[in-house]
Amino acid sequence: RSYEGMIGRPLPLTSTPDLAGARASLLVEFPHCELPIDQMLRELVGKEFIRLPPKLLVGPPGVGKSRFVRRFGEILGVGVFRVDGSGDAGASFGGTERRWYSTEPNRPFMACARFGTANPLVLVDEVDKAPTRSDYGRLWDAMLQFLEPETAGRFMDPCLQVEMDLSHVSIIATANDVKRMPSPLLDRFSAIVEIPAPGREHLVPLSRHLAADIARSRGWDERFVPPFDGAELAVMAKAWGGGSVRRLRRIAETVVRGREKAERQILN
């Protein structure tokens, strides 16, 4: 019943925005990702509506692959539906049979239903960590039919038992290492995009957005966490040295807590 209103109703497509503006916005937040940004946006040149061929983003842990995909979708104006590759229940990506009490439609259709458009972006996070047991089907196998436009455009959902056109859904997966992933799945990705680790030279632009992110995570206005000053950046550079953005965020949060402690001491 939750999806009854979707059946037989055409959904709108999200138009491709100004790509030069999107590129500029992404470079401000991800100064170390110029090549990946250009690789991704190049696929949209000349297209009226957003639709990316399947991409696999690969990089070391903590470099911000998931955040990159989320912000990529947000800046383009499409909804991003995240699937946890390491925890998703096997073949449930492709939908589960109606005879099961926990039946659900396929994940790409759920993304369409959530955002009310025919071309959302589905992020399959940490796809390389998907369980390999096949008792209930494997995520890797369930993804295959959605990575080909021909089969995605005529997908018979096992839950709703209707044929769906899901060919406009963009699927982007992230991974740390592709060595254990099956070749049939790798072959269906149009490209493997390398996400590099940032270096010390990227600290200043990254720190600006980390300050804003920390404010938002606390439910504050961004002005409550102003950009880090020279002394703070020097401390952060010494503690970080490049690499994991996740680690840099923890360092930034420590600096913010130090600020708050110093402010309380002044007030007392």
PDB file of C-alpha atoms in Angstrom:
ATOM      1  CA  ARG A   1       0.000   0.000   0.000  1.00  0.00           C
ATOM      2  CA  SER A   2       2.918   2.332   0.647  1.00  0.00           C
ATOM      3  CA  TYR A   3       3.763   2.233  -3.059  1.00  0.00           C
ATOM      4  CA  GLU A   4       0.268   1.962  -4.498  1.00  0.00           C
ATOM      5  CA  GLY A   5       0.286   5.553  -5.717  1.00  0.00           C
ATOM      6  CA  MET A   6       3.435   4.912  -7.751  1.00  0.00           C
ATOM      7  CA  ILE A   7       2.059   2.140  -9.929  1.00  0.00           C
ATOM      8  CA  GLY A   8       1.181   3.207 -13.462  1.00  0.00           C
ATOM      9  CA  ARG A   9       2.209   6.818 -12.826  1.00  0.00           C
ATOM     10  CA  PRO A  10       5.092   8.342 -14.794  1.00  0.00           C
ATOM     11  CA  LEU A  11       7.632  10.134 -12.631  1.00  0.00           C
ATOM     12  CA  PRO A  12       9.483  13.339 -13.554  1.00  0.00           C
ATOM     13  CA  LEU A  13      13.162  13.415 -14.457  1.00  0.00           C
ATOM     14  CA  THR A  14      15.571  15.806 -12.741  1.00  0.00           C
ATOM     15  CA  SER A  15      17.184  18.126 -15.286  1.00  0.00           C
ATOM     16  CA  THR A  16      20.934  18.513 -15.610  1.00  0.00           C
ATOM     17  CA  PRO A  17      22.007  21.760 -13.897  1.00  0.00           C
ATOM     18  CA  ASP A  18      24.835  24.135 -14.797  1.00  0.00           C
ATOM     19  CA  LEU A  19      27.807  21.749 -14.819  1.00  0.00           C
ATOM     20  CA  ALA A  20      30.429  24.495 -14.565  1.00  0.00           C
ATOM     21  CA  GLY A  21      28.768  25.760 -11.391  1.00  0.00           C
ATOM     22  CA  ALA A  22      28.497  22.213 -10.000  1.00  0.00           C
ATOM     23  CA  ARG A  23      32.192  21.632 -10.738  1.00  0.00           C
ATOM     24  CA  ALA A  24      33.209  24.818  -8.958  1.00  0.00           C
ATOM     25  CA  SER A  25      31.130  23.920  -5.882  1.00  0.00           C
ATOM     26  CA  LEU A  26      32.566  20.405  -5.718  1.00  0.00           C
ATOM     27  CA  LEU A  27      36.152  21.617  -6.074  1.00  0.00           C
ATOM     28  CA  VAL A  28      35.699  23.958  -3.126  1.00  0.00           C
ATOM     29  CA  GLU A  29      34.685  21.023  -0.915  1.00  0.00           C
ATOM     30  CA  PHE A  30      36.937  18.381  -2.478  1.00  0.00           C
ATOM     31  CA  PRO A  31      40.099  20.181  -3.622  1.00  0.00           C
ATOM     32  CA  HIS A  32      41.940  16.869  -3.968  1.00  0.00           C
ATOM     33  CA  CYS A  33      39.355  15.375  -6.340  1.00  0.00           C
ATOM     34  CA  GLU A  34      39.644  17.459  -9.519  1.00  0.00           C
ATOM     35  CA  LEU A  35      40.145  14.440 -11.789  1.00  0.00           C
ATOM     36  CA  PRO A  36      37.291  12.345 -10.285  1.00  0.00           C
ATOM     37  CA  ILE A  37      34.946  15.355 -10.452  1.00  0.00           C
ATOM     38  CA  ASP A  38      35.731  15.862 -14.134  1.00  0.00           C
ATOM     39  CA  GLN A  39      35.357  12.125 -14.844  1.00  0.00           C
ATOM     40  CA  MET A  40      31.894  12.116 -13.276  1.00  0.00           C
ATOM     41  CA  LEU A  41      30.597  15.374 -14.740  1.00  0.00           C
ATOM     42  CA  ARG A  42      31.855  14.549 -18.227  1.00  0.00           C
ATOM     43  CA  GLU A  43      29.148  11.883 -18.443  1.00  0.00           C
ATOM     44  CA  LEU A  44      26.449  14.557 -18.149  1.00  0.00           C
ATOM     45  CA  VAL A  45      27.676  16.932 -20.855  1.00  0.00           C
ATOM     46  CA  GLY A  46      24.945  17.471 -23.430  1.00  0.00           C
ATOM     47  CA  LYS A  47      22.343  15.509 -21.467  1.00  0.00           C
ATOM     48  CA  GLU A  48      19.000  17.129 -20.707  1.00  0.00           C
ATOM     49  CA  PHE A  49      18.389  14.913 -17.686  1.00  0.00           C
ATOM     50  CA  ILE A  50      20.735  13.448 -15.082  1.00  0.00           C
ATOM     51  CA  ARG A  51      21.694   9.867 -15.760  1.00  0.00           C
ATOM     52  CA  LEU A  52      25.150   8.442 -15.049  1.00  0.00           C
ATOM     53  CA  PRO A  53      26.370   5.049 -16.241  1.00  0.00           C
ATOM     54  CA  PRO A  54      27.365   2.810 -13.299  1.00  0.00           C
ATOM     55  CA  LYS A  55      30.533   3.986 -11.563  1.00  0.00           C
ATOM     56  CA  LEU A  56      32.758   2.370  -8.950  1.00  0.00           C
ATOM     57  CA  LEU A  57      34.666   4.802  -6.720  1.00  0.00           C
ATOM     58  CA  VAL A  58      37.776   3.262  -5.210  1.00  0.00           C
ATOM     59  CA  GLY A  59      40.108   4.694  -2.598  1.00  0.00           C
ATOM     60  CA  PRO A  60      41.693   4.063   0.801  1.00  0.00           C
ATOM     61  CA  PRO A  61      39.511   4.125   3.940  1.00  0.00           C
ATOM     62  CA  GLY A  62      38.542   7.515   5.282  1.00  0.00           C
ATOM     63  CA  VAL A  63      39.227   9.653   2.180  1.00  0.00           C
ATOM     64  CA  GLY A  64      35.567  10.697   1.905  1.00  0.00           C
ATOM     65  CA  LYS A  65      34.194   8.530  -0.906  1.00  0.00           C
ATOM     66  CA  SER A  66      30.685   8.306   0.573  1.00  0.00           C
ATOM     67  CA  ARG A  67      30.536  12.019   1.359  1.00  0.00           C
ATOM     68  CA  PHE A  68      31.767  12.770  -2.155  1.00  0.00           C
ATOM     69  CA  VAL A  69      28.867  10.816  -3.688  1.00  0.00           C
ATOM     70  CA  ARG A  70      26.335  12.402  -1.324  1.00  0.00           C
ATOM     71  CA  ARG A  71      27.492  15.931  -2.043  1.00  0.00           C
ATOM     72  CA  PHE A  72      27.767  15.148  -5.758  1.00  0.00           C
ATOM     73  CA  GLY A  73      24.080  14.222  -5.811  1.00  0.00           C
ATOM     74  CA  GLU A  74      23.009  17.125  -3.615  1.00  0.00           C
ATOM     75  CA  ILE A  75      24.845  19.701  -5.721  1.00  0.00           C
ATOM     76  CA  LEU A  76      23.313  18.227  -8.889  1.00  0.00           C
ATOM     77  CA  GLY A  77      19.877  18.353  -7.264  1.00  0.00           C
ATOM     78  CA  VAL A  78      19.085  14.617  -7.233  1.00  0.00           C
ATOM     79  CA  GLY A  79      18.123  12.516  -4.241  1.00  0.00           C
ATOM     80  CA  VAL A  80      20.763  10.105  -2.926  1.00  0.00           C
ATOM     81  CA  PHE A  81      19.573   6.749  -1.551  1.00  0.00           C
ATOM     82  CA  ARG A  82      22.257   4.920   0.430  1.00  0.00           C
ATOM     83  CA  VAL A  83      22.549   1.129   0.587  1.00  0.00           C
ATOM     84  CA  ASP A  84      24.983  -0.379   3.092  1.00  0.00           C
ATOM     85  CA  GLY A  85      26.979  -2.890   1.069  1.00  0.00           C
ATOM     86  CA  SER A  86      28.380  -4.639   4.128  1.00  0.00           C
ATOM     87  CA  GLY A  87      25.037  -4.995   5.894  1.00  0.00           C
ATOM     88  CA  ASP A  88      22.369  -5.188   3.185  1.00  0.00           C
ATOM     89  CA  ALA A  89      20.473  -8.460   3.282  1.00  0.00           C
ATOM     90  CA  GLY A  90      21.905 -10.102   0.197  1.00  0.00           C
ATOM     91  CA  ALA A  91      19.499 -10.215  -2.719  1.00  0.00           C
ATOM     92  CA  SER A  92      17.090  -7.754  -1.086  1.00  0.00           C
ATOM     93  CA  PHE A  93      18.666  -5.107  -3.336  1.00  0.00           C
ATOM     94  CA  GLY A  94      16.587  -6.615  -6.121  1.00  0.00           C
ATOM     95  CA  GLY A  95      13.434  -6.943  -3.993  1.00  0.00           C
ATOM     96  CA  THR A  96      12.043  -9.877  -2.019  1.00  0.00           C
ATOM     97  CA  GLU A  97       9.203 -12.236  -2.896  1.00  0.00           C
ATOM     98  CA  ARG A  98       5.704 -11.180  -1.907  1.00  0.00           C
ATOM     99  CA  ARG A  99       5.168 -14.448  -0.021  1.00  0.00           C
ATOM    100  CA  TRP A 100       7.592 -13.316   2.729  1.00  0.00           C
ATOM    101  CA  TYR A 101       6.174 -11.233   5.587  1.00  0.00           C
ATOM    102  CA  SER A 102       9.128  -8.833   5.277  1.00  0.00           C
ATOM    103  CA  THR A 103       8.715  -8.359   1.542  1.00  0.00           C
ATOM    104  CA  GLU A 104      10.110  -5.138   0.055  1.00  0.00           C
ATOM    105  CA  PRO A 105      10.487  -3.842  -3.507  1.00  0.00           C
ATOM    106  CA  ASN A 106      13.884  -3.353  -5.064  1.00  0.00           C
ATOM    107  CA  ARG A 107      16.155  -0.595  -3.769  1.00  0.00           C
ATOM    108  CA  PRO A 108      16.285   1.530  -6.963  1.00  0.00           C
ATOM    109  CA  PHE A 109      12.477   1.700  -6.981  1.00  0.00           C
ATOM    110  CA  MET A 110      12.463   2.593  -3.279  1.00  0.00           C
ATOM    111  CA  ALA A 111      14.781   5.474  -4.170  1.00  0.00           C
ATOM    112  CA  CYS A 112      12.354   6.635  -6.867  1.00  0.00           C
ATOM    113  CA  ALA A 113       9.478   6.442  -4.386  1.00  0.00           C
ATOM    114  CA  ARG A 114      11.347   8.354  -1.671  1.00  0.00           C
ATOM    115  CA  PHE A 115      12.345  11.266  -3.915  1.00  0.00           C
ATOM    116  CA  GLY A 116       9.428  11.248  -6.355  1.00  0.00           C
ATOM    117  CA  THR A 117      11.676  11.195  -9.434  1.00  0.00           C
ATOM    118  CA  ALA A 118      12.635   8.582 -12.002  1.00  0.00           C
ATOM    119  CA  ASN A 119      16.356   9.364 -11.882  1.00  0.00           C
ATOM    120  CA  PRO A 120      17.622   9.398  -8.289  1.00  0.00           C
ATOM    121  CA  LEU A 121      21.144   8.304  -7.400  1.00  0.00           C
ATOM    122  CA  VAL A 122      21.648   5.021  -5.518  1.00  0.00           C
ATOM    123  CA  LEU A 123      24.857   4.808  -3.500  1.00  0.00           C
ATOM    124  CA  VAL A 124      25.995   1.260  -2.719  1.00  0.00           C
ATOM    125  CA  ASP A 125      28.514   1.948   0.019  1.00  0.00           C
ATOM    126  CA  GLU A 126      31.425  -0.444   0.672  1.00  0.00           C
ATOM    127  CA  VAL A 127      30.264  -2.884  -1.982  1.00  0.00           C
ATOM    128  CA  ASP A 128      33.542  -4.808  -1.656  1.00  0.00           C
ATOM    129  CA  LYS A 129      32.550  -5.817   1.894  1.00  0.00           C
ATOM    130  CA  ALA A 130      29.278  -7.497   0.850  1.00  0.00           C
ATOM    131  CA  PRO A 131      28.745 -10.972   2.393  1.00  0.00           C
ATOM    132  CA  THR A 132      29.783 -13.795   0.076  1.00  0.00           C
ATOM    133  CA  ARG A 133      27.377 -16.461   1.392  1.00  0.00           C
ATOM    134  CA  SER A 134      24.608 -17.238  -1.078  1.00  0.00           C
ATOM    135  CA  ASP A 135      21.983 -18.683   1.323  1.00  0.00           C
ATOM    136  CA  TYR A 136      19.675 -15.721   0.687  1.00  0.00           C
ATOM    137  CA  GLY A 137      21.327 -14.484  -2.474  1.00  0.00           C
ATOM    138  CA  ARG A 138      24.276 -12.136  -2.799  1.00  0.00           C
ATOM    139  CA  LEU A 139      24.158  -8.370  -3.150  1.00  0.00           C
ATOM    140  CA  TRP A 140      26.674  -8.599  -5.994  1.00  0.00           C
ATOM    141  CA  ASP A 141      24.405 -10.893  -8.030  1.00  0.00           C
ATOM    142  CA  ALA A 142      21.290  -8.827  -7.313  1.00  0.00           C
ATOM    143  CA  MET A 143      22.988  -5.664  -8.593  1.00  0.00           C
ATOM    144  CA  LEU A 144      23.859  -7.076 -12.010  1.00  0.00           C
ATOM    145  CA  GLN A 145      20.516  -6.567 -13.718  1.00  0.00           C
ATOM    146  CA  PHE A 146      20.336  -2.922 -12.606  1.00  0.00           C
ATOM    147  CA  LEU A 147      23.712  -2.079 -14.134  1.00  0.00           C
ATOM    148  CA  GLU A 148      22.541  -2.830 -17.695  1.00  0.00           C
ATOM    149  CA  PRO A 149      20.061  -0.332 -19.250  1.00  0.00           C
ATOM    150  CA  GLU A 150      18.289  -3.087 -21.183  1.00  0.00           C
ATOM    151  CA  THR A 151      17.448  -5.211 -18.136  1.00  0.00           C
ATOM    152  CA  ALA A 152      16.953  -2.231 -15.805  1.00  0.00           C
ATOM    153  CA  GLY A 153      14.376  -0.843 -18.240  1.00  0.00           C
ATOM    154  CA  ARG A 154      12.259  -4.024 -18.030  1.00  0.00           C
ATOM    155  CA  PHE A 155      12.711  -5.165 -14.447  1.00  0.00           C
ATOM    156  CA  MET A 156      10.021  -7.408 -12.992  1.00  0.00           C
ATOM    157  CA  ASP A 157       9.850  -6.621  -9.287  1.00  0.00           C
ATOM    158  CA  PRO A 158       9.228  -9.758  -7.163  1.00  0.00           C
ATOM    159  CA  CYS A 159       7.409  -7.833  -4.430  1.00  0.00           C
ATOM    160  CA  LEU A 160       5.001  -5.638  -6.410  1.00  0.00           C
ATOM    161  CA  GLN A 161       4.931  -8.071  -9.368  1.00  0.00           C
ATOM    162  CA  VAL A 162       4.943  -5.349 -11.988  1.00  0.00           C
ATOM    163  CA  GLU A 163       7.419  -4.453 -14.709  1.00  0.00           C
ATOM    164  CA  MET A 164       9.391  -1.283 -13.995  1.00  0.00           C
ATOM    165  CA  ASP A 165      11.552   1.034 -16.064  1.00  0.00           C
ATOM    166  CA  LEU A 166      14.493   1.803 -13.780  1.00  0.00           C
ATOM    167  CA  SER A 167      16.947   2.623 -16.554  1.00  0.00           C
ATOM    168  CA  HIS A 168      17.234   6.278 -15.491  1.00  0.00           C
ATOM    169  CA  VAL A 169      18.459   5.461 -11.979  1.00  0.00           C
ATOM    170  CA  SER A 170      22.175   6.205 -11.509  1.00  0.00           C
ATOM    171  CA  ILE A 171      24.076   3.625  -9.453  1.00  0.00           C
ATOM    172  CA  ILE A 172      27.408   4.540  -7.883  1.00  0.00           C
ATOM    173  CA  ALA A 173      29.287   2.138  -5.626  1.00  0.00           C
ATOM    174  CA  THR A 174      32.283   2.702  -3.363  1.00  0.00           C
ATOM    175  CA  ALA A 175      35.034   0.271  -2.396  1.00  0.00           C
ATOM    176  CA  ASN A 176      38.409   0.187  -0.711  1.00  0.00           C
ATOM    177  CA  ASP A 177      39.700  -2.725  -2.773  1.00  0.00           C
ATOM    178  CA  VAL A 178      38.276  -4.506  -5.818  1.00  0.00           C
ATOM    179  CA  LYS A 179      40.388  -7.681  -5.562  1.00  0.00           C
ATOM    180  CA  ARG A 180      37.667  -9.824  -3.996  1.00  0.00           C
ATOM    181  CA  MET A 181      34.831  -8.517  -6.172  1.00  0.00           C
ATOM    182  CA  PRO A 182      33.542 -10.822  -8.957  1.00  0.00           C
ATOM    183  CA  SER A 183      34.545  -9.985 -12.522  1.00  0.00           C
ATOM    184  CA  PRO A 184      30.945 -10.020 -13.897  1.00  0.00           C
ATOM    185  CA  LEU A 185      30.108  -7.163 -11.511  1.00  0.00           C
ATOM    186  CA  LEU A 186      33.275  -5.200 -12.244  1.00  0.00           C
ATOM    187  CA  ASP A 187      32.662  -5.551 -15.982  1.00  0.00           C
ATOM    188  CA  ARG A 188      29.315  -3.793 -15.680  1.00  0.00           C
ATOM    189  CA  PHE A 189      30.753  -0.612 -14.206  1.00  0.00           C
ATOM    190  CA  SER A 190      31.511   1.842 -16.990  1.00  0.00           C
ATOM    191  CA  ALA A 191      34.581   3.091 -15.121  1.00  0.00           C
ATOM    192  CA  ILE A 192      36.541   2.654 -11.915  1.00  0.00           C
ATOM    193  CA  VAL A 193      37.173   6.144 -10.531  1.00  0.00           C
ATOM    194  CA  GLU A 194      40.131   6.563  -8.170  1.00  0.00           C
ATOM    195  CA  ILE A 195      39.495   8.864  -5.201  1.00  0.00           C
ATOM    196  CA  PRO A 196      42.890  10.103  -3.978  1.00  0.00           C
ATOM    197  CA  ALA A 197      43.830  10.826  -0.394  1.00  0.00           C
ATOM    198  CA  PRO A 198      44.226  14.542   0.371  1.00  0.00           C
ATOM    199  CA  GLY A 199      47.573  15.965   1.444  1.00  0.00           C
ATOM    200  CA  ARG A 200      48.647  18.739   3.786  1.00  0.00           C
ATOM    201  CA  GLU A 201      48.247  21.254   0.966  1.00  0.00           C
ATOM    202  CA  HIS A 202      44.489  20.618   1.096  1.00  0.00           C
ATOM    203  CA  LEU A 203      44.155  21.255   4.829  1.00  0.00           C
ATOM    204  CA  VAL A 204      42.891  24.854   4.655  1.00  0.00           C
ATOM    205  CA  PRO A 205      39.966  24.289   2.227  1.00  0.00           C
ATOM    206  CA  LEU A 206      39.044  20.994   3.905  1.00  0.00           C
ATOM    207  CA  SER A 207      39.092  22.592   7.360  1.00  0.00           C
ATOM    208  CA  ARG A 208      36.566  25.253   6.319  1.00  0.00           C
ATOM    209  CA  HIS A 209      33.996  22.623   5.444  1.00  0.00           C
ATOM    210  CA  LEU A 210      34.810  20.504   8.470  1.00  0.00           C
ATOM    211  CA  ALA A 211      34.040  23.493  10.717  1.00  0.00           C
ATOM    212  CA  ALA A 212      30.686  23.947   8.968  1.00  0.00           C
ATOM    213  CA  ASP A 213      29.948  20.199   9.166  1.00  0.00           C
ATOM    214  CA  ILE A 214      30.705  20.128  12.891  1.00  0.00           C
ATOM    215  CA  ALA A 215      28.308  23.031  13.443  1.00  0.00           C
ATOM    216  CA  ARG A 216      25.550  21.325  11.441  1.00  0.00           C
ATOM    217  CA  SER A 217      26.063  18.018  13.256  1.00  0.00           C
ATOM    218  CA  ARG A 218      25.392  19.834  16.535  1.00  0.00           C
ATOM    219  CA  GLY A 219      22.330  21.586  15.167  1.00  0.00           C
ATOM    220  CA  TRP A 220      24.046  24.975  15.288  1.00  0.00           C
ATOM    221  CA  ASP A 221      24.269  27.834  12.858  1.00  0.00           C
ATOM    222  CA  GLU A 222      27.574  27.581  10.971  1.00  0.00           C
ATOM    223  CA  ARG A 223      28.673  30.912  12.460  1.00  0.00           C
ATOM    224  CA  PHE A 224      28.983  29.236  15.874  1.00  0.00           C
ATOM    225  CA  VAL A 225      32.030  27.331  14.579  1.00  0.00           C
ATOM    226  CA  PRO A 226      34.130  29.914  12.698  1.00  0.00           C
ATOM    227  CA  PRO A 227      37.005  28.813  10.429  1.00  0.00           C
ATOM    228  CA  PHE A 228      40.153  27.633  12.170  1.00  0.00           C
ATOM    229  CA  ASP A 229      42.858  30.247  12.684  1.00  0.00           C
ATOM    230  CA  GLY A 230      46.573  29.949  11.870  1.00  0.00           C
ATOM    231  CA  ALA A 231      47.593  28.492  15.223  1.00  0.00           C
ATOM    232  CA  GLU A 232      44.813  25.912  15.125  1.00  0.00           C
ATOM    233  CA  LEU A 233      45.678  24.946  11.543  1.00  0.00           C
ATOM    234  CA  ALA A 234      49.314  24.477  12.552  1.00  0.00           C
ATOM    235  CA  VAL A 235      48.274  22.097  15.319  1.00  0.00           C
ATOM    236  CA  MET A 236      45.966  20.217  12.944  1.00  0.00           C
ATOM    237  CA  ALA A 237      48.670  19.928  10.266  1.00  0.00           C
ATOM    238  CA  LYS A 238      51.145  18.510  12.771  1.00  0.00           C
ATOM    239  CA  ALA A 239      48.629  15.969  14.080  1.00  0.00           C
ATOM    240  CA  TRP A 240      47.274  14.973  10.660  1.00  0.00           C
ATOM    241  CA  GLY A 241      49.928  15.096   7.951  1.00  0.00           C
ATOM    242  CA  GLY A 242      47.518  14.094   5.165  1.00  0.00           C
ATOM    243  CA  GLY A 243      45.455  11.011   4.344  1.00  0.00           C
ATOM    244  CA  SER A 244      42.164  10.152   6.036  1.00  0.00           C
ATOM    245  CA  VAL A 245      39.546  12.925   6.070  1.00  0.00           C
ATOM    246  CA  ARG A 246      37.759  10.943   8.784  1.00  0.00           C
ATOM    247  CA  ARG A 247      40.820  11.281  11.002  1.00  0.00           C
ATOM    248  CA  LEU A 248      41.105  14.975  10.154  1.00  0.00           C
ATOM    249  CA  ARG A 249      37.524  15.486  11.283  1.00  0.00           C
ATOM    250  CA  ARG A 250      38.283  13.866  14.646  1.00  0.00           C
ATOM    251  CA  ILE A 251      41.231  16.232  15.018  1.00  0.00           C
ATOM    252  CA  ALA A 252      39.017  19.202  14.082  1.00  0.00           C
ATOM    253  CA  GLU A 253      36.431  18.167  16.668  1.00  0.00           C
ATOM    254  CA  THR A 254      39.179  18.004  19.306  1.00  0.00           C
ATOM    255  CA  VAL A 255      40.255  21.546  18.393  1.00  0.00           C
ATOM    256  CA  VAL A 256      36.643  22.770  18.648  1.00  0.00           C
ATOM    257  CA  ARG A 257      36.310  21.176  22.085  1.00  0.00           C
ATOM    258  CA  GLY A 258      39.556  22.919  23.073  1.00  0.00           C
ATOM    259  CA  ARG A 259      38.066  26.231  21.958  1.00  0.00           C
ATOM    260  CA  GLU A 260      34.967  25.647  24.050  1.00  0.00           C
ATOM    261  CA  LYS A 261      37.018  24.732  27.107  1.00  0.00           C
ATOM    262  CA  ALA A 262      39.129  27.896  26.745  1.00  0.00           C
ATOM    263  CA  GLU A 263      35.994  30.025  26.361  1.00  0.00           C
ATOM    264  CA  ARG A 264      34.453  28.544  29.514  1.00  0.00           C
ATOM    265  CA  GLN A 265      37.633  29.293  31.476  1.00  0.00           C
ATOM    266  CA  ILE A 266      37.571  32.914  30.292  1.00  0.00           C
ATOM    267  CA  LEU A 267      33.910  33.282  31.287  1.00  0.00           C
ATOM    268  CA  ASN A 268      34.631  31.805  34.735  1.00  0.00           C
TER     269      ASN A 268
END
